[in-house]
Coordinates of C-alpha atoms in Angstrom, one line a residue:
X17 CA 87.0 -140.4 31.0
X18 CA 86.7 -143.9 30.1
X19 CA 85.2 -146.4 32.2
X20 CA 88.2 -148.4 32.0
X21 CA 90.8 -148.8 34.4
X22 CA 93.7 -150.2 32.7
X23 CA 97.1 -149.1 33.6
X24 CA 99.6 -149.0 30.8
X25 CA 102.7 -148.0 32.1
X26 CA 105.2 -149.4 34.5
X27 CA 103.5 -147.9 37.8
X28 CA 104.6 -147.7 42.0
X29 CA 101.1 -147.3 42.7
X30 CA 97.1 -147.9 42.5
X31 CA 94.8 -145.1 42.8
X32 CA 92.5 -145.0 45.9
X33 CA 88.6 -144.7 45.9
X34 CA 86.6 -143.1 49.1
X35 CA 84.4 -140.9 49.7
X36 CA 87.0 -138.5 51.5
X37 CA 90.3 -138.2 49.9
X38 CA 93.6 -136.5 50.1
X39 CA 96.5 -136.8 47.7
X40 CA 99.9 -135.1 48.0
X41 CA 104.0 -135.1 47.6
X42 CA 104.0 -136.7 51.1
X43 CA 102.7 -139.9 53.2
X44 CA 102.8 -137.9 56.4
X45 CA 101.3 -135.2 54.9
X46 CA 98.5 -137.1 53.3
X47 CA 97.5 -138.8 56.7
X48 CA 97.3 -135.0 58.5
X49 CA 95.2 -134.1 56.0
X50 CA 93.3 -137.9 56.5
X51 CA 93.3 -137.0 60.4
X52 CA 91.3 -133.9 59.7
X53 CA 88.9 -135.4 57.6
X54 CA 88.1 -138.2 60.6
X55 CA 87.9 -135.4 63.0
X56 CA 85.0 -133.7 61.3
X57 CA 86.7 -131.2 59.5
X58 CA 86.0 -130.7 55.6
X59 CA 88.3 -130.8 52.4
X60 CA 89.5 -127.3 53.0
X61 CA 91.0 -128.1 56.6
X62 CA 92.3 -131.3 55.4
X63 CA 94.3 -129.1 52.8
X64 CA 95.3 -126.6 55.0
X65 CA 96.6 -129.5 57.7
X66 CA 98.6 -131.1 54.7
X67 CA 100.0 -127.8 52.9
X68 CA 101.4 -126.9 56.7
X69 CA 103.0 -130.1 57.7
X70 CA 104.5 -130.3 54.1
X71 CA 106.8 -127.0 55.6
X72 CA 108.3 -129.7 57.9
X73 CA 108.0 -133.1 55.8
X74 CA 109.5 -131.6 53.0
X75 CA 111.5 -128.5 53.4
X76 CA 112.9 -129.1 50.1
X77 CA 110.4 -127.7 48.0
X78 CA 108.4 -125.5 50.2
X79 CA 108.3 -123.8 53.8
X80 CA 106.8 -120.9 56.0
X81 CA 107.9 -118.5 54.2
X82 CA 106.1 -119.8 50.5
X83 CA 104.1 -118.4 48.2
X84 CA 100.6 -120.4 47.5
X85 CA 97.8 -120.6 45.4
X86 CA 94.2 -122.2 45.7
X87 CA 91.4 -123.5 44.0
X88 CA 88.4 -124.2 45.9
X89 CA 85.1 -125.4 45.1
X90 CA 83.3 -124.9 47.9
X91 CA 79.8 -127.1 46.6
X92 CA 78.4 -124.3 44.6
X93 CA 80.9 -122.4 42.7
X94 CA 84.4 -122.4 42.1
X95 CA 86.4 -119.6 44.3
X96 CA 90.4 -118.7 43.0
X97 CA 92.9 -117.5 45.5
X98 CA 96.0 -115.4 44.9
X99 CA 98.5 -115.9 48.0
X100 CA 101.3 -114.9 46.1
X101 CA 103.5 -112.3 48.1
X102 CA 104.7 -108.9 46.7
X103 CA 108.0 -107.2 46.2
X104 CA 109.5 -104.6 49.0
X105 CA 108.7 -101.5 48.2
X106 CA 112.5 -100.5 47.8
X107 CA 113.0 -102.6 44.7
X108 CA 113.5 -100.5 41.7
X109 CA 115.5 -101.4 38.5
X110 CA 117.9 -99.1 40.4
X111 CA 118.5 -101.2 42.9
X112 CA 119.3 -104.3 40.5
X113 CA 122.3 -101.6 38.5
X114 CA 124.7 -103.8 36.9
X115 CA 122.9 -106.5 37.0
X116 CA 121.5 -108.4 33.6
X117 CA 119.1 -110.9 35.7
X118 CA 117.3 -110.9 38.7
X119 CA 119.4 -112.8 41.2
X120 CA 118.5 -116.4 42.3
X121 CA 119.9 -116.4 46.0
X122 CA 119.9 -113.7 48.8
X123 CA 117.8 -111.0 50.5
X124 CA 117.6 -109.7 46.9
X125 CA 115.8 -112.6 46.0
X126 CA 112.7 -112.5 48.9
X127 CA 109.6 -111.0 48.1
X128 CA 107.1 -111.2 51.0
X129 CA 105.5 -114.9 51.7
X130 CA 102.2 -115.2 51.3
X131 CA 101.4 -118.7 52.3
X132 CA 100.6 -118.5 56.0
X133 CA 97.9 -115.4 54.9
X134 CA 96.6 -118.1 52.5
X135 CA 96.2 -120.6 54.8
X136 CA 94.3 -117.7 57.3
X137 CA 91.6 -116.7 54.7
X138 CA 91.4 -120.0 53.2
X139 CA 90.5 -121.1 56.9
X140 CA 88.5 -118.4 57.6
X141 CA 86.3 -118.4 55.0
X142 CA 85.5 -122.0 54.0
X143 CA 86.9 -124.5 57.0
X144 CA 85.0 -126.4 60.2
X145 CA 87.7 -127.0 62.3
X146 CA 90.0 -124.7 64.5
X147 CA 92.8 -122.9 62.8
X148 CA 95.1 -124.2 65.6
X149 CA 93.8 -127.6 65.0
X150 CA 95.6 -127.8 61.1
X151 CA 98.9 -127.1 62.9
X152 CA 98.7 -130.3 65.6
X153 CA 100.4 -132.6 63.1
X154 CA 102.6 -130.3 61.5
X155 CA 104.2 -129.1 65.5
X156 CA 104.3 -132.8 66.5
X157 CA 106.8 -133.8 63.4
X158 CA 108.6 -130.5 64.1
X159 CA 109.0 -130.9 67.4
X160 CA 109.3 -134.7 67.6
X161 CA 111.0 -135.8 64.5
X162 CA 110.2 -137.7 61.5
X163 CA 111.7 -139.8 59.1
X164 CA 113.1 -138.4 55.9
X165 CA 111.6 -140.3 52.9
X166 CA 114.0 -141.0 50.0
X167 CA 113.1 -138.5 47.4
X168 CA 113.6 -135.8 49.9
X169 CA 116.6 -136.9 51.0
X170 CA 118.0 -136.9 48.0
X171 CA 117.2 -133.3 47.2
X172 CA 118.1 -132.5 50.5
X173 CA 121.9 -133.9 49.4
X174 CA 121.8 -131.5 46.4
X175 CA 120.9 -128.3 48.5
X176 CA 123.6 -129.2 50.9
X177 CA 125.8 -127.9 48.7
X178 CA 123.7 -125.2 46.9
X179 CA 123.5 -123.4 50.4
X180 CA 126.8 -124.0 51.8
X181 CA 127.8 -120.2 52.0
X182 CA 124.1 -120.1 54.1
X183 CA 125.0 -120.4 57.8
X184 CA 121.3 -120.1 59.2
X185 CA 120.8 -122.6 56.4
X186 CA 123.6 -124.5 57.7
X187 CA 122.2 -124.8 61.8
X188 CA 119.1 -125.6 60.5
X189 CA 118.9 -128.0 58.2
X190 CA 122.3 -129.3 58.4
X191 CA 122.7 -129.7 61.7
X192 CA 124.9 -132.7 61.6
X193 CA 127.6 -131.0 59.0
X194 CA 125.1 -132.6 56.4
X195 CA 121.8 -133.6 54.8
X196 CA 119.9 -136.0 56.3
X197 CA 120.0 -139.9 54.2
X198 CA 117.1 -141.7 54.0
X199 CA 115.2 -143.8 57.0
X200 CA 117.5 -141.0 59.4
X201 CA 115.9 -138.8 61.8
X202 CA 115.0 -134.5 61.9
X203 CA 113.6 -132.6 63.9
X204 CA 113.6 -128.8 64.0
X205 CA 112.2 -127.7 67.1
X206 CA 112.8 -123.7 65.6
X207 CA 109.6 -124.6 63.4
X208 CA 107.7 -126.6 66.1
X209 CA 107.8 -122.6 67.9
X210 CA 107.0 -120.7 65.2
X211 CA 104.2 -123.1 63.6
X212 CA 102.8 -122.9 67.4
X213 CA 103.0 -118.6 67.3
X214 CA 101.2 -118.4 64.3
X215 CA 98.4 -121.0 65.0
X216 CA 97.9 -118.9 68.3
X217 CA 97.6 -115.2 66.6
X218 CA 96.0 -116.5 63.2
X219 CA 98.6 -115.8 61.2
X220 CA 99.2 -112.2 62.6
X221 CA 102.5 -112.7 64.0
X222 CA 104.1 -113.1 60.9
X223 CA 103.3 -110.3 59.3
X224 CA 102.8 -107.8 62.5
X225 CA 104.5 -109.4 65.5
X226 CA 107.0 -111.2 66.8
X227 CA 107.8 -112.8 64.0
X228 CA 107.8 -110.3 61.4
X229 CA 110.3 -108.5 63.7
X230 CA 112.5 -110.9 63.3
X231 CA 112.2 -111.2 59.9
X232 CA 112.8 -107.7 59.1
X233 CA 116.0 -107.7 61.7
X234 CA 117.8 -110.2 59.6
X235 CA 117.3 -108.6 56.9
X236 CA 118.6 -105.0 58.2
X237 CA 121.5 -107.2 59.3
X238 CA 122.3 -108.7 55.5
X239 CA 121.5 -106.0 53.5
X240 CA 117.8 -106.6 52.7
X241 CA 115.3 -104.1 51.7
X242 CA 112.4 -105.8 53.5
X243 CA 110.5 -103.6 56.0
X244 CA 107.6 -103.9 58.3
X245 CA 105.6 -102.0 55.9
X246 CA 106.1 -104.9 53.3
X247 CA 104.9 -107.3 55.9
X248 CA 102.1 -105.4 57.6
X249 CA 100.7 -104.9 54.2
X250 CA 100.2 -108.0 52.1
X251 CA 96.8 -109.6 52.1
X252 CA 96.2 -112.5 49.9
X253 CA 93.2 -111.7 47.2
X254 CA 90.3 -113.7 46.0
X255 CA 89.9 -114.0 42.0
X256 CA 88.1 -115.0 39.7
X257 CA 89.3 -118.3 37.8
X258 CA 90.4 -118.2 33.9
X259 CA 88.8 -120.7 31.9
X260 CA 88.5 -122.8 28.2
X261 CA 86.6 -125.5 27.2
X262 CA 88.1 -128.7 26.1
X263 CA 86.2 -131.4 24.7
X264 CA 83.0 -131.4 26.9
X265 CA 84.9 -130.3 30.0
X266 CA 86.7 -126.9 31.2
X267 CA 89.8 -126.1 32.4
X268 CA 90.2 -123.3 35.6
X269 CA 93.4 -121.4 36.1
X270 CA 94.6 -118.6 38.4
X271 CA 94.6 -115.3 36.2
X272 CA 98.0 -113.8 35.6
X273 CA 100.4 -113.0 37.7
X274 CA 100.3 -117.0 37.9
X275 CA 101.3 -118.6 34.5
X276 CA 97.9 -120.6 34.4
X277 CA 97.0 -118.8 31.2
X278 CA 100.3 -121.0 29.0
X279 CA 98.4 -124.2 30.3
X280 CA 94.6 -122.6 28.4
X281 CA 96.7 -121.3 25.0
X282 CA 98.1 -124.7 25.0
X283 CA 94.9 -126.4 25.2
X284 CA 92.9 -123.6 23.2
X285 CA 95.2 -124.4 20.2
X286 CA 95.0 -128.4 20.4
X287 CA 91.5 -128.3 20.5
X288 CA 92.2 -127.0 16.7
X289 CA 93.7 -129.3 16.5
X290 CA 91.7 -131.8 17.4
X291 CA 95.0 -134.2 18.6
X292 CA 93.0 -137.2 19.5
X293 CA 92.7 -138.1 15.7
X294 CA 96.2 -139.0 15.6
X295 CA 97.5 -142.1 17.9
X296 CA 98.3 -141.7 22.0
X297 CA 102.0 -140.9 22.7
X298 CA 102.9 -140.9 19.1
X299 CA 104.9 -139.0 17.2
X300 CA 102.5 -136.3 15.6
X301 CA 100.7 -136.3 19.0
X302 CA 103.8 -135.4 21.2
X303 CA 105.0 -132.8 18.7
X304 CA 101.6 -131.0 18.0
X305 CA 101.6 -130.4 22.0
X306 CA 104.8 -129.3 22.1
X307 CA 104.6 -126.7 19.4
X308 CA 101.1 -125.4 21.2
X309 CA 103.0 -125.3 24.5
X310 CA 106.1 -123.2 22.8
X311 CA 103.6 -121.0 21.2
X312 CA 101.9 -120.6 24.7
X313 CA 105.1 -119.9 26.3
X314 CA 106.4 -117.5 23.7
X315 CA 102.9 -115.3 24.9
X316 CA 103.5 -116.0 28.5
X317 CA 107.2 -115.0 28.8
X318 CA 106.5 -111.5 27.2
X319 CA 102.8 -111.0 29.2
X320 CA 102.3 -112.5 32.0
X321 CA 102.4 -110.0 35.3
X322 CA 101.4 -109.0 37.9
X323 CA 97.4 -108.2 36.7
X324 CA 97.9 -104.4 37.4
X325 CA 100.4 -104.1 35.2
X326 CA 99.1 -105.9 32.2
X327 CA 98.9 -105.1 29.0
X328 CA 96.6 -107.6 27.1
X329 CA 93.8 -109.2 29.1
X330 CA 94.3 -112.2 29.4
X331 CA 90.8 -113.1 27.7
X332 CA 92.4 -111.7 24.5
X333 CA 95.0 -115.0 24.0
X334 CA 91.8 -117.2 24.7
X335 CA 89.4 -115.9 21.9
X336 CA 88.8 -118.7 19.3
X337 CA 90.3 -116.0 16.6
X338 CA 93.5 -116.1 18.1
X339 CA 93.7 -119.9 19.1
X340 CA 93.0 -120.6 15.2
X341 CA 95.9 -118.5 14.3
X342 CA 98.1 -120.2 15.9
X343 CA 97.1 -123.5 15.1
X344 CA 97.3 -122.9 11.6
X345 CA 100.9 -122.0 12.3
X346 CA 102.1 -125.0 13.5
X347 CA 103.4 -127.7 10.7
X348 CA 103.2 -132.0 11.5
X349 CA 106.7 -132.2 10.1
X350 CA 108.7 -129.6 11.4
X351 CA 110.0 -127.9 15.0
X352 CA 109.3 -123.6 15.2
X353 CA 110.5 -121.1 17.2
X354 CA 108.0 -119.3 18.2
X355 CA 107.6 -115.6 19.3
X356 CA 104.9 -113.7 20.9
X357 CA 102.0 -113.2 18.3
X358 CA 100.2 -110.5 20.5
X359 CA 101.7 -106.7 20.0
X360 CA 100.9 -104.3 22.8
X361 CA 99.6 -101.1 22.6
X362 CA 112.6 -125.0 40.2
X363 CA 110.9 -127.0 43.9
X364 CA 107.2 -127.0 44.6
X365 CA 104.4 -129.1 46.6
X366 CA 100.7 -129.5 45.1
X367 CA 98.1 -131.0 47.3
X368 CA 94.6 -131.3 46.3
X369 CA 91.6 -133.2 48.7
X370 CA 87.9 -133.5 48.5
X371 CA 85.2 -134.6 51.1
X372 CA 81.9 -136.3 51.0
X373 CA 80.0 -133.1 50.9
X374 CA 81.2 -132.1 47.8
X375 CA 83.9 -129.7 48.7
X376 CA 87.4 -130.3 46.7
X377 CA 90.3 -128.2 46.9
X378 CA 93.2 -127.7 44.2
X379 CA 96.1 -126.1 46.8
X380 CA 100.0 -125.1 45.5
X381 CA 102.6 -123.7 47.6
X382 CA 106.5 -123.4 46.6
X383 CA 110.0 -121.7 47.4
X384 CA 110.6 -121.6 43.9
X385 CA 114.3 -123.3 43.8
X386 CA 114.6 -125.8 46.5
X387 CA 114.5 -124.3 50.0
X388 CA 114.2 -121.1 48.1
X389 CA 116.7 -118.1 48.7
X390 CA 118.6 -119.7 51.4
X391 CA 117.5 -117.3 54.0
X392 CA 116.6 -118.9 57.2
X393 CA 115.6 -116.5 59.9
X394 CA 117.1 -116.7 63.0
X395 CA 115.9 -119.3 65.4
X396 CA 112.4 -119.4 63.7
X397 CA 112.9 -122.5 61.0
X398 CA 111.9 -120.5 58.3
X399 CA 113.3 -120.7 54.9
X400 CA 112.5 -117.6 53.1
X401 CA 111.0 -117.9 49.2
X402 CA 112.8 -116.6 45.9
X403 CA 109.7 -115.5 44.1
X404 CA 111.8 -112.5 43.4
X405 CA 113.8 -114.8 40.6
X406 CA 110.4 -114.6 38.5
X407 CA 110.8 -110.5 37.7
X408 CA 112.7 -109.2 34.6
X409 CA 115.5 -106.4 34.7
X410 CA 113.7 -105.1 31.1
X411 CA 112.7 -101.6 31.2
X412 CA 108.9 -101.0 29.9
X413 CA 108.4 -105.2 30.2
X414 CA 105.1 -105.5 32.1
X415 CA 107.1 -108.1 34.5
X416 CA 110.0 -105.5 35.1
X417 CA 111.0 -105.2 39.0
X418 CA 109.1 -103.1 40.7
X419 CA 108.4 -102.2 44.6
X420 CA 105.1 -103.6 46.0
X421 CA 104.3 -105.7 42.6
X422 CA 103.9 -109.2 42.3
X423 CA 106.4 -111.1 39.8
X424 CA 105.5 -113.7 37.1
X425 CA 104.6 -117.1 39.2
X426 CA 105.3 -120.4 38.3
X427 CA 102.7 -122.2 40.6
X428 CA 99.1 -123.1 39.6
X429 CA 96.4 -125.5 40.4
X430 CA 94.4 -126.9 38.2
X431 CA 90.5 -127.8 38.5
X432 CA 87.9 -129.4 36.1
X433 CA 84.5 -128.6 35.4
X434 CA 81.8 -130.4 33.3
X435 CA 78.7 -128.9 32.4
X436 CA 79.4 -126.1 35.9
X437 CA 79.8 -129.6 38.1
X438 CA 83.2 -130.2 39.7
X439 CA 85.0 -133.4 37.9
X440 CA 88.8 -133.0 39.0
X441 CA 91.0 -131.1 40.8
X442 CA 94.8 -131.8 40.2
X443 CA 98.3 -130.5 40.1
X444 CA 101.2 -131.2 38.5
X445 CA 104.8 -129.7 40.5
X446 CA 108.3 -128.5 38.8
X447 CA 108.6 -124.8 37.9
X448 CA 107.9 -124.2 33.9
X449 CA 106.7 -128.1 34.2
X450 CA 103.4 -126.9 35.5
X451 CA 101.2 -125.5 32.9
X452 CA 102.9 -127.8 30.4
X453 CA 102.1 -131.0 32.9
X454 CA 98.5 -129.5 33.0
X455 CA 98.3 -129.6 29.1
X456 CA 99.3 -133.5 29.2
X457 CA 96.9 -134.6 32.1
X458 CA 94.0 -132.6 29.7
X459 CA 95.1 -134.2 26.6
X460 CA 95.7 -137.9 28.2
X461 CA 92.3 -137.8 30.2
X462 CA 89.8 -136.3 28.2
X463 CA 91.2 -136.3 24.9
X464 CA 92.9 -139.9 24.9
X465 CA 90.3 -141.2 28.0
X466 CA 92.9 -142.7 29.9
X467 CA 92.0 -143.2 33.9
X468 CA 94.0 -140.5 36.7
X469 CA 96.4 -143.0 37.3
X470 CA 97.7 -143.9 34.1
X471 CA 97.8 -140.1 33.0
X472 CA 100.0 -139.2 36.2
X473 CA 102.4 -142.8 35.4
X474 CA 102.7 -141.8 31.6
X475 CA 106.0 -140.6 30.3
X476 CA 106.4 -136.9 29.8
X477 CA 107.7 -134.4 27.7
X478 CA 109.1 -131.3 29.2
X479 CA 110.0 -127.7 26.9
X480 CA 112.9 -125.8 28.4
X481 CA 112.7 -121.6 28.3
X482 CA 114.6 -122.1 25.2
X483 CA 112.8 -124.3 23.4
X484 CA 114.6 -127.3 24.1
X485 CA 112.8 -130.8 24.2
X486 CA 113.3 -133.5 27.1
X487 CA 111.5 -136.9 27.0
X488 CA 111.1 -139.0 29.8
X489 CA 112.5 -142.5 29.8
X490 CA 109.2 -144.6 28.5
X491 CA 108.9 -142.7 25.2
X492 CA 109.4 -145.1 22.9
X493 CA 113.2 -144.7 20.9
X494 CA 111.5 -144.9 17.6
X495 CA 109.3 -141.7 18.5
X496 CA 111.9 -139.7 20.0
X497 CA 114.2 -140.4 16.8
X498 CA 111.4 -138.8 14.8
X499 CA 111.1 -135.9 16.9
X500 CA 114.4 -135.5 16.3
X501 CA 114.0 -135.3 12.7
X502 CA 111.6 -132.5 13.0
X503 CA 114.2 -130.7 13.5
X504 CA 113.0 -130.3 18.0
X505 CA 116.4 -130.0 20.0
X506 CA 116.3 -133.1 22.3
X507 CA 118.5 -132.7 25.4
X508 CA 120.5 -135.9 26.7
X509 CA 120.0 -137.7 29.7
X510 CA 117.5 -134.9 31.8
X511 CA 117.0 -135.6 35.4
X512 CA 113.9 -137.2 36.5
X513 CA 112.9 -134.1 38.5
X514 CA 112.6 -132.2 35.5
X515 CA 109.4 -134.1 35.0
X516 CA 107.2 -133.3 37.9
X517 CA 104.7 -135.0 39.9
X518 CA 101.2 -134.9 39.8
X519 CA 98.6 -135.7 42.3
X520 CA 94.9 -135.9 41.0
X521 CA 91.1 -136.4 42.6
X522 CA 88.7 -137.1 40.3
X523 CA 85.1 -137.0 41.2
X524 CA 82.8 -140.1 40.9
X525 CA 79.0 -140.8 40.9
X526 CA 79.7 -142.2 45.0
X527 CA 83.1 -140.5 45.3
X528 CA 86.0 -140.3 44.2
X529 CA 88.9 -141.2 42.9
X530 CA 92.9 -140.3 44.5
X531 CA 95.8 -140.8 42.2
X532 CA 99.3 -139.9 43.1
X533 CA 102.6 -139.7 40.7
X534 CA 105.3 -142.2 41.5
X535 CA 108.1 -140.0 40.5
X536 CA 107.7 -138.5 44.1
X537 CA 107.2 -139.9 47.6
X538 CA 103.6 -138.7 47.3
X539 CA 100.4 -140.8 48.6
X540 CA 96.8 -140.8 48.0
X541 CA 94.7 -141.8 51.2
X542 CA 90.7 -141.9 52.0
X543 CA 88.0 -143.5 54.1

């Protein structure tokens, strides 16, 4: 990166530099995080203290009943964590008959959550502090209140009417007949009780008490095929990260079922490339990462899994044979439709903090679409995931629907290394956004040396699941008119959210530096 810190583009925010940081999608959440690092605790419990109260803060994009992923280096080595949940065992490509897709809503929807497990070995294995303790902030604003922020609010407007036929999802987060405006008031005292049961049993009640009853009684009571089994059985498992070097740095992922490995085949194939020879948000630079990330998500869409059930390894797509290949497939001058090369034999928080030890964490949780399936249990406050939306009804595909298997996962964190020393560990949120945002805050950092800040303020490009191209206002008109004479499909007008956020810590020689997007409500806070 260079050791200039100019800021380009029209920006909401200055990054922060400290020796203890946290950056996230929330102010609150932020400062719980901050509170843990005062208190003694390290990066990991200031994490953990973040990712819970972001259930409360911002129950539009995650909840207790997530999924999450982590990547944590812990001052030696780099450790991966899968928290993603798996499917009840009764799923079958029977039990979807009739159906072309996997449904987006319902009980059909809900595989189990994994992110209160996560946060239990996550705690367990690398934090200071009390579990308990990472839960004090999140009760209080659940208990108490807090004030809904404006970016929330106003996806808190759209899922008022997404979940309309929900009546759990109706008392609890509509409880005035609507969703809360901006500056008002919410509280959910459901959550405050159930955050408080599974700070007191570890995690356990969830999956094997109390709660987990309750769980599995709604969805006896709505048709659901979750059982206790499902619950009583998921554990979250540790893995070893995916890599590829880039420039003189590398790039970590979760291994498969996550879609990590889209964001490496995208940056395995620019390095080809070598994009930095041709100028920063140009023309030729936003279309050769497009037609790498096309390329990438042509392999991801027919591979990725859950890793029992893969086919290819996903080592294979990352050998400098392959990458080569497909570079030489891309032309300057023209848009492609790419298909996998390989035979065989939307709503989401990223946190990420780091402490004065050296400890930084690269944490992901998400309910998929909005608050997810639009299951709220009973009197607990939680809003069950959708992960079950990522499986395909396609008989022999390795991502097919099937009891006790994980499906294909949109969430990943992203983490740094140069020369095996930790450099950065960032995130960027929005579904199919992710490994494609990861791709741009590679290419703008260390192949174009612009600072964190400016990377997370620059205009994006996004690539729909069929190929389509959106730009983000800030591209210039002249650009986007070229790209549209290579023949890319350009969509009119996308939303903003399509876009993402990012929130990024990059290490220093005497600490470190926070940046947070300002397409979200997110903040960047230290001492």
């Amino acid at each position: 990166m260079s050791d200039s810190w100019k800021f380009p583009y029209p920006s909401q925010r200055m990054p922060v530099f400290a020796r203890n940081v946290v950056a996230t999608s929330q102010p609150l959440a932020a400062q719980a995080g901050l509170r843990m690092l005062i208190k003694g605790g390290n990066a990991v419990d200031a994490a953990l203290a973040a990712a819970i109260t972001l259930t409360v803060v911002e129950p539009t994009s995650n909840g207790i009943g997530s999924d999450a992923f982590a990547l944590i280096w812990d001052g030696q080595m780099l450790h991966g964590l899968n928290g993603s949940g798996r499917a009840p065992r009764a799923w079958s490509l029977d039990h979807y008959a009739g159906l072309q897709e996997m449904p987006a809503f319902g009980w059909d929807a809900v595989t189990v959550p994994g992110a209160v497990d996560a946060w239990w070995q996550v705690s367990e294995r690398f934090g200071k502090l009390r579990f308990a303790d990472l839960f004090v902030p999140a009760i209080g604003y659940a208990q108490n209140g807090f004030v809904v922020s404006p970016i929330t609010a106003d996806r808190w407007a759209d899922a008022a009417e997404t979940y309309q036929n929900f009546p759990d999802f109706r008392k609890t987060f509509l409880p005035a007949g609507r969703a809360p405006r901006p500056g008002e008031w919410f509280r959910c005292p459901d959550q405050a009780r159930t955050l408080e049961t599974i700070a007191e049993s570890k995690g356990q009640s969830f999956y094997r008490g109390d709660l987990a009853q309750k769980i599995v009684a709604c969805a006896r009571s709505n048709g659901g095929a979750m059982a206790l089994d499902d619950l009583a059985d998921h554990h979250s498992d540790w893995v070893q990260p995916i890599s590829i070097e880039y420039k003189d740095v590398r790039l970590h992922e979760i291994p498969p079922n996550g879609q990590g490995l889209a964001a490496l085949i995208a940056l395995g194939i620019l390095r080809d490339l070598d994009i930095s020879r041709y100028p920063m948000d140009s023309a030729d630079s936003i279309h050769l990462q497009v037609e790498a990330m096309k390329i990438a998500f042509a392999e991801a869409y027919r591979h990725i899994a859950d890793s029992r059930f893969l086919e290819v390894s996903p080592l294979e797509f990352l050998t400098p044979a392959f990458l080569s290949r497909c570079a030489r497939k891309i032309s300057i001058d023209q848009a492609a439709r790419p298909k996998s090369e390989i035979l065989t034999d939307h709503g989401t928080v990223y946190l990420t903090a780091a402490d004065e030890n050296g400890m930084m964490v690269s944490f992901i949780q998400s309910n998929y679409l909005g608050f997810g399936s639009g299951i709220v249990i009973p009197g607990t406050g939680i809003s069950m995931q959708n992960r079950g939306l990522g499986f395909v009804l396609t008989p022999g595909h390795p991502n097919c629907v099937a009891g006790g298997k994980r499906p294909y996962h949109t969430i990943i964190p992203g983490f740094v290394t140069r020369e095996n020393q930790p450099l950065i560990s960032f995130g960027v949120m929005g579904g199919s956004m992710q490994p494609q945002g990861h791709l741009q805050m590679m290419v703008r950092i260390f192949g174009y040396e612009q600072n964190p800040q400016a990377a997370c303020d620059a205009p994006r490009w996004h690539v729909d699941e069929n190929f389509n191209l959106a730009l983000e206002t800030g591209i210039s008109p002249r650009v986007v008119s070229e790209l549209d004479k290579r023949g890319h499909s350009i969509l009119k007008n996308p939303p903003t959210h399509m876009f993402g956020g990012a929130q990024v810590i990059h290490r220093l020689e005497n600490g470190y530096c926070a940046a947070s997007d300002p397409r979200k409500d997110g903040q960047a806070v230290g001492y």
